[in-house]
PDB file of C-alpha atoms in Angstrom:
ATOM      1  CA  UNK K  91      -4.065  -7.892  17.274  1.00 90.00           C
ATOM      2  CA  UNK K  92      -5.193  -7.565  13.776  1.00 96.00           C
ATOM      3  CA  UNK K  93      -3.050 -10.133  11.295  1.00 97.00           C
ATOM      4  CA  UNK K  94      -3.601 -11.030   7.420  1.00 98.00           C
ATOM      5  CA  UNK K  95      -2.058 -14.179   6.160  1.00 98.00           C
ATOM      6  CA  UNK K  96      -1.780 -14.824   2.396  1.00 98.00           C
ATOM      7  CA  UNK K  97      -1.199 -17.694   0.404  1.00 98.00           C
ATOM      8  CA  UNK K  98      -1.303 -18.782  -3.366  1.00 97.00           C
ATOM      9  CA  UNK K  99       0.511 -20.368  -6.320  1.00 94.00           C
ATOM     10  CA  UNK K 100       4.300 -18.156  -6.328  1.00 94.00           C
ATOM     11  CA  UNK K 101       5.385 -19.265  -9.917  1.00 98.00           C
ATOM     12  CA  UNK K 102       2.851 -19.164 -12.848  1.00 98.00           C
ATOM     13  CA  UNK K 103       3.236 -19.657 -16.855  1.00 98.00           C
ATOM     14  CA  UNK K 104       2.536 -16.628 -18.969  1.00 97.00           C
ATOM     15  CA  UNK K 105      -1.727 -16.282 -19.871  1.00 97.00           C
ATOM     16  CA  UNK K 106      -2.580 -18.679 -16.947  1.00 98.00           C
ATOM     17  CA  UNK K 107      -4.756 -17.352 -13.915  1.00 98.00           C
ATOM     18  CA  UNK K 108      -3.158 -15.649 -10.729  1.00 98.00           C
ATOM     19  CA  UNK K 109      -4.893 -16.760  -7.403  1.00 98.00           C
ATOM     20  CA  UNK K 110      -4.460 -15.412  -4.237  1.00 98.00           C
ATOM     21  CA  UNK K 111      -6.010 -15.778  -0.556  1.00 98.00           C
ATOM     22  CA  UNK K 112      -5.871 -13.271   2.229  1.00 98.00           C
ATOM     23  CA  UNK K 113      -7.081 -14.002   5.903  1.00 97.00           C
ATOM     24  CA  UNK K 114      -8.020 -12.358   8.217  1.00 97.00           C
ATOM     25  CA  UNK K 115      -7.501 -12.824  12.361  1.00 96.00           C
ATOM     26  CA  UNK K 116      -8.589 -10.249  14.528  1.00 93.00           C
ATOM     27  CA  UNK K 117     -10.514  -7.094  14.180  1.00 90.00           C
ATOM     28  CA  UNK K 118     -14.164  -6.057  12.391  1.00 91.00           C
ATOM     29  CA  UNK K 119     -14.047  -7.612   9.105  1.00 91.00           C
ATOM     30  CA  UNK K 120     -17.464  -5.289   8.254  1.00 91.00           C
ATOM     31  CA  UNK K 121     -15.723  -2.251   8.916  1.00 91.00           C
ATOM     32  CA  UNK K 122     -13.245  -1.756   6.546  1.00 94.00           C
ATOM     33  CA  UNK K 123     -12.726  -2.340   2.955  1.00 95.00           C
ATOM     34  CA  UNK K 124     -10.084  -4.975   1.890  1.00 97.00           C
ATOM     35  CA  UNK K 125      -7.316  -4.238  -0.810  1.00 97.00           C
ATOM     36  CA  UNK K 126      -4.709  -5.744  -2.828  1.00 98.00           C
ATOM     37  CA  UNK K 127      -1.930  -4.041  -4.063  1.00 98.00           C
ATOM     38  CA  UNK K 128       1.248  -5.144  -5.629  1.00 98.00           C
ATOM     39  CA  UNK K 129       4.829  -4.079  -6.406  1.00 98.00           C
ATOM     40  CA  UNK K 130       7.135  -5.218  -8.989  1.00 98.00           C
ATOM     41  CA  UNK K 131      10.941  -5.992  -8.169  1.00 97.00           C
ATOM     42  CA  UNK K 132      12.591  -2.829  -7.280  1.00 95.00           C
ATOM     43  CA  UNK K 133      10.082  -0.738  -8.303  1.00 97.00           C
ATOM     44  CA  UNK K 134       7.237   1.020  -6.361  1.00 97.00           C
ATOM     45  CA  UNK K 135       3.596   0.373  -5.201  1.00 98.00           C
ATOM     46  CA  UNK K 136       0.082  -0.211  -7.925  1.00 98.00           C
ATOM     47  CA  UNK K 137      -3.143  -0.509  -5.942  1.00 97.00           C
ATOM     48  CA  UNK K 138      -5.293  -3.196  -7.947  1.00 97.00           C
ATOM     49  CA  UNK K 139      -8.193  -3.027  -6.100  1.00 96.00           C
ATOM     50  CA  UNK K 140     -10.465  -3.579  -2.972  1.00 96.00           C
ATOM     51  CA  UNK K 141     -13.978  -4.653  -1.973  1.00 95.00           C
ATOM     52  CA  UNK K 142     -16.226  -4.345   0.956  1.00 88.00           C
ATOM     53  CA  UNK K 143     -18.041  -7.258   2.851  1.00 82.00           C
ATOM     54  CA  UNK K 144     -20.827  -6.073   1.096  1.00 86.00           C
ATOM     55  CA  UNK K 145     -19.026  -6.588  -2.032  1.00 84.00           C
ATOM     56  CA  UNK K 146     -18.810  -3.079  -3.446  1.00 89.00           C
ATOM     57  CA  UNK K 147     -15.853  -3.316  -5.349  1.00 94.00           C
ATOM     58  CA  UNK K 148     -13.422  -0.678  -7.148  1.00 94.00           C
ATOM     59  CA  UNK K 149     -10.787  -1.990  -9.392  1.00 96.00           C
ATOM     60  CA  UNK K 150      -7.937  -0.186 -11.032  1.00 96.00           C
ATOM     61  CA  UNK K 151      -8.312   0.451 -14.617  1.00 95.00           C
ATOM     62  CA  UNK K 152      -5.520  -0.469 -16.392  1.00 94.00           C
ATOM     63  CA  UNK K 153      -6.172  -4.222 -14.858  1.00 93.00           C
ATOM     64  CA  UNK K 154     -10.178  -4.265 -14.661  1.00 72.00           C
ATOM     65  CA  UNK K 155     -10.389  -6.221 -18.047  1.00 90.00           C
ATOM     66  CA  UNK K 156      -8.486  -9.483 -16.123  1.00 97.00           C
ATOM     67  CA  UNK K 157      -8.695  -8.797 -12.421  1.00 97.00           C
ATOM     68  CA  UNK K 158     -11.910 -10.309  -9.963  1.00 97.00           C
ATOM     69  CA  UNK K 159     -11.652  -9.584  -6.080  1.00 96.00           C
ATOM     70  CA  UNK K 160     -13.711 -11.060  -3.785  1.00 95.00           C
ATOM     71  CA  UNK K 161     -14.952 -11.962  -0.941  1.00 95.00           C
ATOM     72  CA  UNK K 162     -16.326 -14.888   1.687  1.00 93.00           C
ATOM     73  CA  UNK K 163     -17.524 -13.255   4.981  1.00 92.00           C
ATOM     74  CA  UNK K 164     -18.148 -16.201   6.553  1.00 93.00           C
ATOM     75  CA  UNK K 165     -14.713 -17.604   6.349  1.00 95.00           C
ATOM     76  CA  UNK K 166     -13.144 -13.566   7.034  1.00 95.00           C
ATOM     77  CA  UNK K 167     -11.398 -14.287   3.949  1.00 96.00           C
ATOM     78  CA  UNK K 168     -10.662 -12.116   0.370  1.00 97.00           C
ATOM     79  CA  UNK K 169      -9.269 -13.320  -3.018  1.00 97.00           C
ATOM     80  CA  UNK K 170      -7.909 -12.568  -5.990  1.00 98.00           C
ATOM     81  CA  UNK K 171      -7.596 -13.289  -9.059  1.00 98.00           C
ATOM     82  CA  UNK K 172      -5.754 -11.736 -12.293  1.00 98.00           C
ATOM     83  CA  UNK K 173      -6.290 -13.472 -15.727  1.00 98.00           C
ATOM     84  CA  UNK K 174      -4.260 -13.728 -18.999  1.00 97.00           C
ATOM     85  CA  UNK K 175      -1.307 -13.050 -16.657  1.00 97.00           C
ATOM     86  CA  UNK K 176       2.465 -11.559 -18.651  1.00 97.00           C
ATOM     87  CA  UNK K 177       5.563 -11.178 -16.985  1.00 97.00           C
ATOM     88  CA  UNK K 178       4.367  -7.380 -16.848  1.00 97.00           C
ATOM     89  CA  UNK K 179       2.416  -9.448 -13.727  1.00 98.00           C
ATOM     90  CA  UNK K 180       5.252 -10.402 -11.477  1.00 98.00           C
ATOM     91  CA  UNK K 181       5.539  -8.239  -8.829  1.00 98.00           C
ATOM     92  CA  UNK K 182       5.221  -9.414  -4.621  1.00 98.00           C
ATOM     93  CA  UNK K 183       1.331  -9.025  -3.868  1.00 98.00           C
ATOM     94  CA  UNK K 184       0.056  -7.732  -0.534  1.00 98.00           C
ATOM     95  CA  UNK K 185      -3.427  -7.951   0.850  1.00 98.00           C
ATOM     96  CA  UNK K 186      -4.118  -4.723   3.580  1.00 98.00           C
ATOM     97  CA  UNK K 187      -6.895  -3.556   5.292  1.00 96.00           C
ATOM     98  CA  UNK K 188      -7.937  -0.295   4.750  1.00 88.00           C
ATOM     99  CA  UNK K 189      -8.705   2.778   4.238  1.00 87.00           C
ATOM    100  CA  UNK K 190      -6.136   3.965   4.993  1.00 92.00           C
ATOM    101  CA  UNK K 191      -3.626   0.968   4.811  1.00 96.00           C
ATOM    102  CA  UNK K 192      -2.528   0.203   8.648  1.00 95.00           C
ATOM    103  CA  UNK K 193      -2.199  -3.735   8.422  1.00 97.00           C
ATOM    104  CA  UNK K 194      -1.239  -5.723   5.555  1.00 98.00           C
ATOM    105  CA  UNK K 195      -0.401  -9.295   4.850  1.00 98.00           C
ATOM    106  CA  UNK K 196       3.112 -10.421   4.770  1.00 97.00           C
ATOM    107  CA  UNK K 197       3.252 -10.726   0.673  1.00 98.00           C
ATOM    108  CA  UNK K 198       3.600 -13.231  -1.605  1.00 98.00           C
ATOM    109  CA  UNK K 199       6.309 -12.770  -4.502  1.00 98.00           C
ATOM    110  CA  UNK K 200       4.438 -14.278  -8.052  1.00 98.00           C
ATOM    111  CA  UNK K 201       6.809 -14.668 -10.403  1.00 98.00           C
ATOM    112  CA  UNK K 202       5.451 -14.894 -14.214  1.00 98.00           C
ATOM    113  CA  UNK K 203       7.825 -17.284 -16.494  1.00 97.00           C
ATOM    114  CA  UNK K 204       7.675 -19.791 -18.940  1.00 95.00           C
TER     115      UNK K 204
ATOM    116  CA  UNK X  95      -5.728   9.381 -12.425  1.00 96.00           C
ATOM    117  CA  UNK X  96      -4.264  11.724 -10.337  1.00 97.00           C
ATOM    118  CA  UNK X  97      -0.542  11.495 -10.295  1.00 98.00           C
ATOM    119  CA  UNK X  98       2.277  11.431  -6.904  1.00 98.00           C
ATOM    120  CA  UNK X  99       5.462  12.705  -7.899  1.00 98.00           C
ATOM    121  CA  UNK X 100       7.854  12.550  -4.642  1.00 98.00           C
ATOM    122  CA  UNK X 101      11.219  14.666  -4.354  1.00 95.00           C
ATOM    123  CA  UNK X 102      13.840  13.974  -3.981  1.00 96.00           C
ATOM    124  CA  UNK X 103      14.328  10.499  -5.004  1.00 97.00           C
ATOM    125  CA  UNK X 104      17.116   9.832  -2.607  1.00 98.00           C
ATOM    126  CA  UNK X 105      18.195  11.590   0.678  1.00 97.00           C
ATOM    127  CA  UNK X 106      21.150  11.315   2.495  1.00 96.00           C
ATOM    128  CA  UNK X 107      21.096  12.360   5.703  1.00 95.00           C
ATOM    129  CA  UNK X 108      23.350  11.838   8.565  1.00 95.00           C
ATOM    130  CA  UNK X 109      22.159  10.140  11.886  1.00 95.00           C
ATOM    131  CA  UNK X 110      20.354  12.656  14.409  1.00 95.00           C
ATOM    132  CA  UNK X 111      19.487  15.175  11.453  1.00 96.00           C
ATOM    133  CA  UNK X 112      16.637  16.206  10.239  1.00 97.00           C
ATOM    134  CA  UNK X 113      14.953  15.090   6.776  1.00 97.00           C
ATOM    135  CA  UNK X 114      12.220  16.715   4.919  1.00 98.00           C
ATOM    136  CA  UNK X 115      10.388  14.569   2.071  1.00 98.00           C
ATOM    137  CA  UNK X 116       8.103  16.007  -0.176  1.00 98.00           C
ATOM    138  CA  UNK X 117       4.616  14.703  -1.898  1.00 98.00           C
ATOM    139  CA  UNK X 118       3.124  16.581  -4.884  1.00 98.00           C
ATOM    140  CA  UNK X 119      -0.583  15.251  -6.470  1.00 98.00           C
ATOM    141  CA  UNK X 120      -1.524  16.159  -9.986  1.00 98.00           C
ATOM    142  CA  UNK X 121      -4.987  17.638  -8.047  1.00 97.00           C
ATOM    143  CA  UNK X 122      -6.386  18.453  -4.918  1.00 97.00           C
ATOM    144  CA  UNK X 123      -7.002  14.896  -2.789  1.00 97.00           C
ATOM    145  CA  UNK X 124      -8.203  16.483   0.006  1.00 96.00           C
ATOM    146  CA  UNK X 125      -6.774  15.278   3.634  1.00 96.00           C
ATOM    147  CA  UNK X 126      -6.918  11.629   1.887  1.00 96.00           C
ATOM    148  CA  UNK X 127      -3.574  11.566   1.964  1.00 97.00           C
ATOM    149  CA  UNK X 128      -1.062   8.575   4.021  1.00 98.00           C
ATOM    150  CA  UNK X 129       2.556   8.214   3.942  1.00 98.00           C
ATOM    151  CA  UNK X 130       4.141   4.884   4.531  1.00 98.00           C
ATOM    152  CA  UNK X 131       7.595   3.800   5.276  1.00 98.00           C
ATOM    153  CA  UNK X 132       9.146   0.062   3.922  1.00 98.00           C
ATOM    154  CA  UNK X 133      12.436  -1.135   4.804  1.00 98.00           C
ATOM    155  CA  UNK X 134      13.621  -4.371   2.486  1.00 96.00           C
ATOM    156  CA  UNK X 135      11.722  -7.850   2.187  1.00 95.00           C
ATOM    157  CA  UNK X 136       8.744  -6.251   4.505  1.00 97.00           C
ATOM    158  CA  UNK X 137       5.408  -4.207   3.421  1.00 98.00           C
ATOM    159  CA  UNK X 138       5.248  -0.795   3.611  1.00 98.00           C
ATOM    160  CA  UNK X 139       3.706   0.329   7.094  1.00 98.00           C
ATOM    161  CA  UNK X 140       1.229   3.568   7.602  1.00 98.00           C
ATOM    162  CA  UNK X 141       2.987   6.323   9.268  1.00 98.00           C
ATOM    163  CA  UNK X 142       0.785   8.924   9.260  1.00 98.00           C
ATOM    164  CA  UNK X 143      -3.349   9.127   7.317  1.00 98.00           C
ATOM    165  CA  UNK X 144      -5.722  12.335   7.182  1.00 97.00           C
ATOM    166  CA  UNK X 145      -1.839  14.574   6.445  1.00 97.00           C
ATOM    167  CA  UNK X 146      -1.178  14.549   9.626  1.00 98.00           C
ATOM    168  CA  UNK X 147      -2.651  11.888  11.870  1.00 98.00           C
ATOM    169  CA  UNK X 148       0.047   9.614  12.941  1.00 98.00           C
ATOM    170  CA  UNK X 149      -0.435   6.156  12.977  1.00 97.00           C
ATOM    171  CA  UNK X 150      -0.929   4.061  16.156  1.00 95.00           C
ATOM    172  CA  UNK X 151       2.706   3.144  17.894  1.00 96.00           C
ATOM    173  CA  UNK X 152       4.723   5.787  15.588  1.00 98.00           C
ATOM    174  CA  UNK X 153       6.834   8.072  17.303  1.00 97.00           C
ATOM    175  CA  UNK X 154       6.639  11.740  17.102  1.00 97.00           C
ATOM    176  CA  UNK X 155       9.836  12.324  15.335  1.00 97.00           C
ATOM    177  CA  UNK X 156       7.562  11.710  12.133  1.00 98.00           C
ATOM    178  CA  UNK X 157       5.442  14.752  11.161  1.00 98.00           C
ATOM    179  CA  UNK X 158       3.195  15.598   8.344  1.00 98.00           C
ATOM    180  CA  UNK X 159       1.154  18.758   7.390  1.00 98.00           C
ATOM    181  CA  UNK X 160       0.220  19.975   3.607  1.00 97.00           C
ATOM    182  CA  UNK X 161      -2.922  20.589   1.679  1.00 94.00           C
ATOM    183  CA  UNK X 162      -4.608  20.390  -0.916  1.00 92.00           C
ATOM    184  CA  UNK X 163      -1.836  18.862  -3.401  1.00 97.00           C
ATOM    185  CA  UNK X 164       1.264  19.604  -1.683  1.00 98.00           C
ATOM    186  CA  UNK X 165       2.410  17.589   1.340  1.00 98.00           C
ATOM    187  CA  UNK X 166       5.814  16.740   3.485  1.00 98.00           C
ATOM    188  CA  UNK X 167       6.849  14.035   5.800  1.00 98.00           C
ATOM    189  CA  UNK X 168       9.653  15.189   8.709  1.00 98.00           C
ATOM    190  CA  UNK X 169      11.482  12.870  10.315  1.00 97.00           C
ATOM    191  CA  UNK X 170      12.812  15.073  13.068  1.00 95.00           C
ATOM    192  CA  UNK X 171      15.988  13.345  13.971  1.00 94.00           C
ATOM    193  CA  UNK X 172      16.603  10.389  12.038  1.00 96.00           C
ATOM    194  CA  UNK X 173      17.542   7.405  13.951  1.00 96.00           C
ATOM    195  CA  UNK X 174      19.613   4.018  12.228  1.00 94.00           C
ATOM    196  CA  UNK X 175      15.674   1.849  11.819  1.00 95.00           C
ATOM    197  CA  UNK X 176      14.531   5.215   9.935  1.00 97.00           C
ATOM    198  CA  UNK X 177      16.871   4.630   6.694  1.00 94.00           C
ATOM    199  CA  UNK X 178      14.262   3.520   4.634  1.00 97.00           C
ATOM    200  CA  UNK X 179      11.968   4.130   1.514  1.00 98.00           C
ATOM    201  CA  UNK X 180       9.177   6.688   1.860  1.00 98.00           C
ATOM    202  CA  UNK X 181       5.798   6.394   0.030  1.00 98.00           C
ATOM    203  CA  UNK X 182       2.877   8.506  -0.005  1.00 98.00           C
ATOM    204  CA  UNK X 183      -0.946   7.313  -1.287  1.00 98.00           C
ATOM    205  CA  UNK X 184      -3.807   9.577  -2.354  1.00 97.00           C
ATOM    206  CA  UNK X 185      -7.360   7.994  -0.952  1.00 96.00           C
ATOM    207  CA  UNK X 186      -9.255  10.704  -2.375  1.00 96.00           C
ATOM    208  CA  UNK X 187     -10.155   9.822  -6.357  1.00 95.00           C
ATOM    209  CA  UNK X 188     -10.342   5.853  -8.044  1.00 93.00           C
ATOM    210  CA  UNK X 189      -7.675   4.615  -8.666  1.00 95.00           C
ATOM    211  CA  UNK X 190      -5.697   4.966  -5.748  1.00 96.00           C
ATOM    212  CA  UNK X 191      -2.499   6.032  -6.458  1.00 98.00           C
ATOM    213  CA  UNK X 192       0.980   6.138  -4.736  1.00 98.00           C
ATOM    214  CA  UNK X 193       4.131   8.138  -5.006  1.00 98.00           C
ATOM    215  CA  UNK X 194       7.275   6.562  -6.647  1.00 98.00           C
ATOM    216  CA  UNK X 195       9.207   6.558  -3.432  1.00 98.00           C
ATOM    217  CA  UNK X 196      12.383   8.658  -1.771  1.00 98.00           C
ATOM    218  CA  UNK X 197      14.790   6.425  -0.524  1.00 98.00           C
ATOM    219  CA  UNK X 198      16.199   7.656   2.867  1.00 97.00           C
ATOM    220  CA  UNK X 199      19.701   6.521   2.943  1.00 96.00           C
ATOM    221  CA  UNK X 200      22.752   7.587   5.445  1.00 90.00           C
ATOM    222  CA  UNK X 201      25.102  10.227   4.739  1.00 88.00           C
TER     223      UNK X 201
END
């Protein structure tokens, strides 16, 4: 059975650097692209972006300036990362597998505050 | 960016009925279309990819056809685990874009 596990810091300071780790157990890792996608409180779902083991990469626009995915084949592994990050930036963040989405990681709530 | 507008934004509909949720894109995405279902404190989970290709392990109360830009979800007879919120994605154009959600609560 496929899982992804996520990890990373949950509480961050406004304009530091957002860092998150999904794993992944089970399944091709070279067939599929990998995605993260977030969703602030109460509100609905942004797709930020995804990559492909052989690193093509498509990022949303209204976060390409700050945002950097990648990824570490070896280690069946994909990160994030989100600069310069506002309280705009707290929102739970899910890593998923896709296209289309049919397993994602259990997400990890990053709260922006000073 | 192509834009998801879902209707209604709430449904109430009583146990055993049927509901009917609706998915409208800005322009044509092709059969690149998913909806997904998330119930509180979990991620959303794929119900049904390519319009109307149902996931693996979902039950065939959940139905969905369209084209083009216009697309529905039935849920054929809800059951009590179906009350839930109700997202659809586009896969077709960058960036990938969802619906704002109807929320599928009981009458």
């Amino acid at each position: 059975q496929v899982q992804l596990q996520q990890w990373g810091a949950g509480l961050l300071k406004p304009s530091e650097t957002l860092s998150l780790t999904c794993a992944v157990y089970g399944g091709s890792f070279t067939d599929y692209y990998w995605s993260w996608i977030r969703q602030p409180p109460g509100k609905g779902l942004e797709w930020i972006g995804q990559i492909s083991h052989r690193e093509s990469i498509n990022y949303n626009p209204s976060l390409k300036n700050r945002v950097t995915i990648s990824v570490d084949t070896s280690k069946y592994q994909f990160s994030l990362k989100l600069t310069a990050v506002t309280a705009a930036d707290t929102a739970v963040y899910y890593c998923a597998r896709g296209l289309p989405y049919d397993f994602w990681g259990q997400g990890i709530l990053v709260t922006v505050s000073s | 960016e192509i834009v998801m507008t879902q209707s209604p934004a709430t449904l109430s509909v009583s146990p055993g009925e049927r509901a009917t949720l609706s998915c409208r894109a800005s322009q044509s995405v092709s059969t690149n279309f998913a909806w997904f279902q998330q119930k509180p404190g979990q991620a959303p989970r794929l119900l049904v990819y390519g319009v109307s290709t149902r996931a693996t392990g979902i039950p065939a109360r959940f139905s969905g056809s369209g084209s083009g830009t216009e697309f529905t979800l039935t849920i054929s007879s809800l059951q009590s685990e179906d009350f839930a919120v109700y997202y659809c994605q586009q896969y077709n154009n960058w960036p990938l874009t969802f619906g704002g959600g109807t929320k599928v609560e009981i009458k």
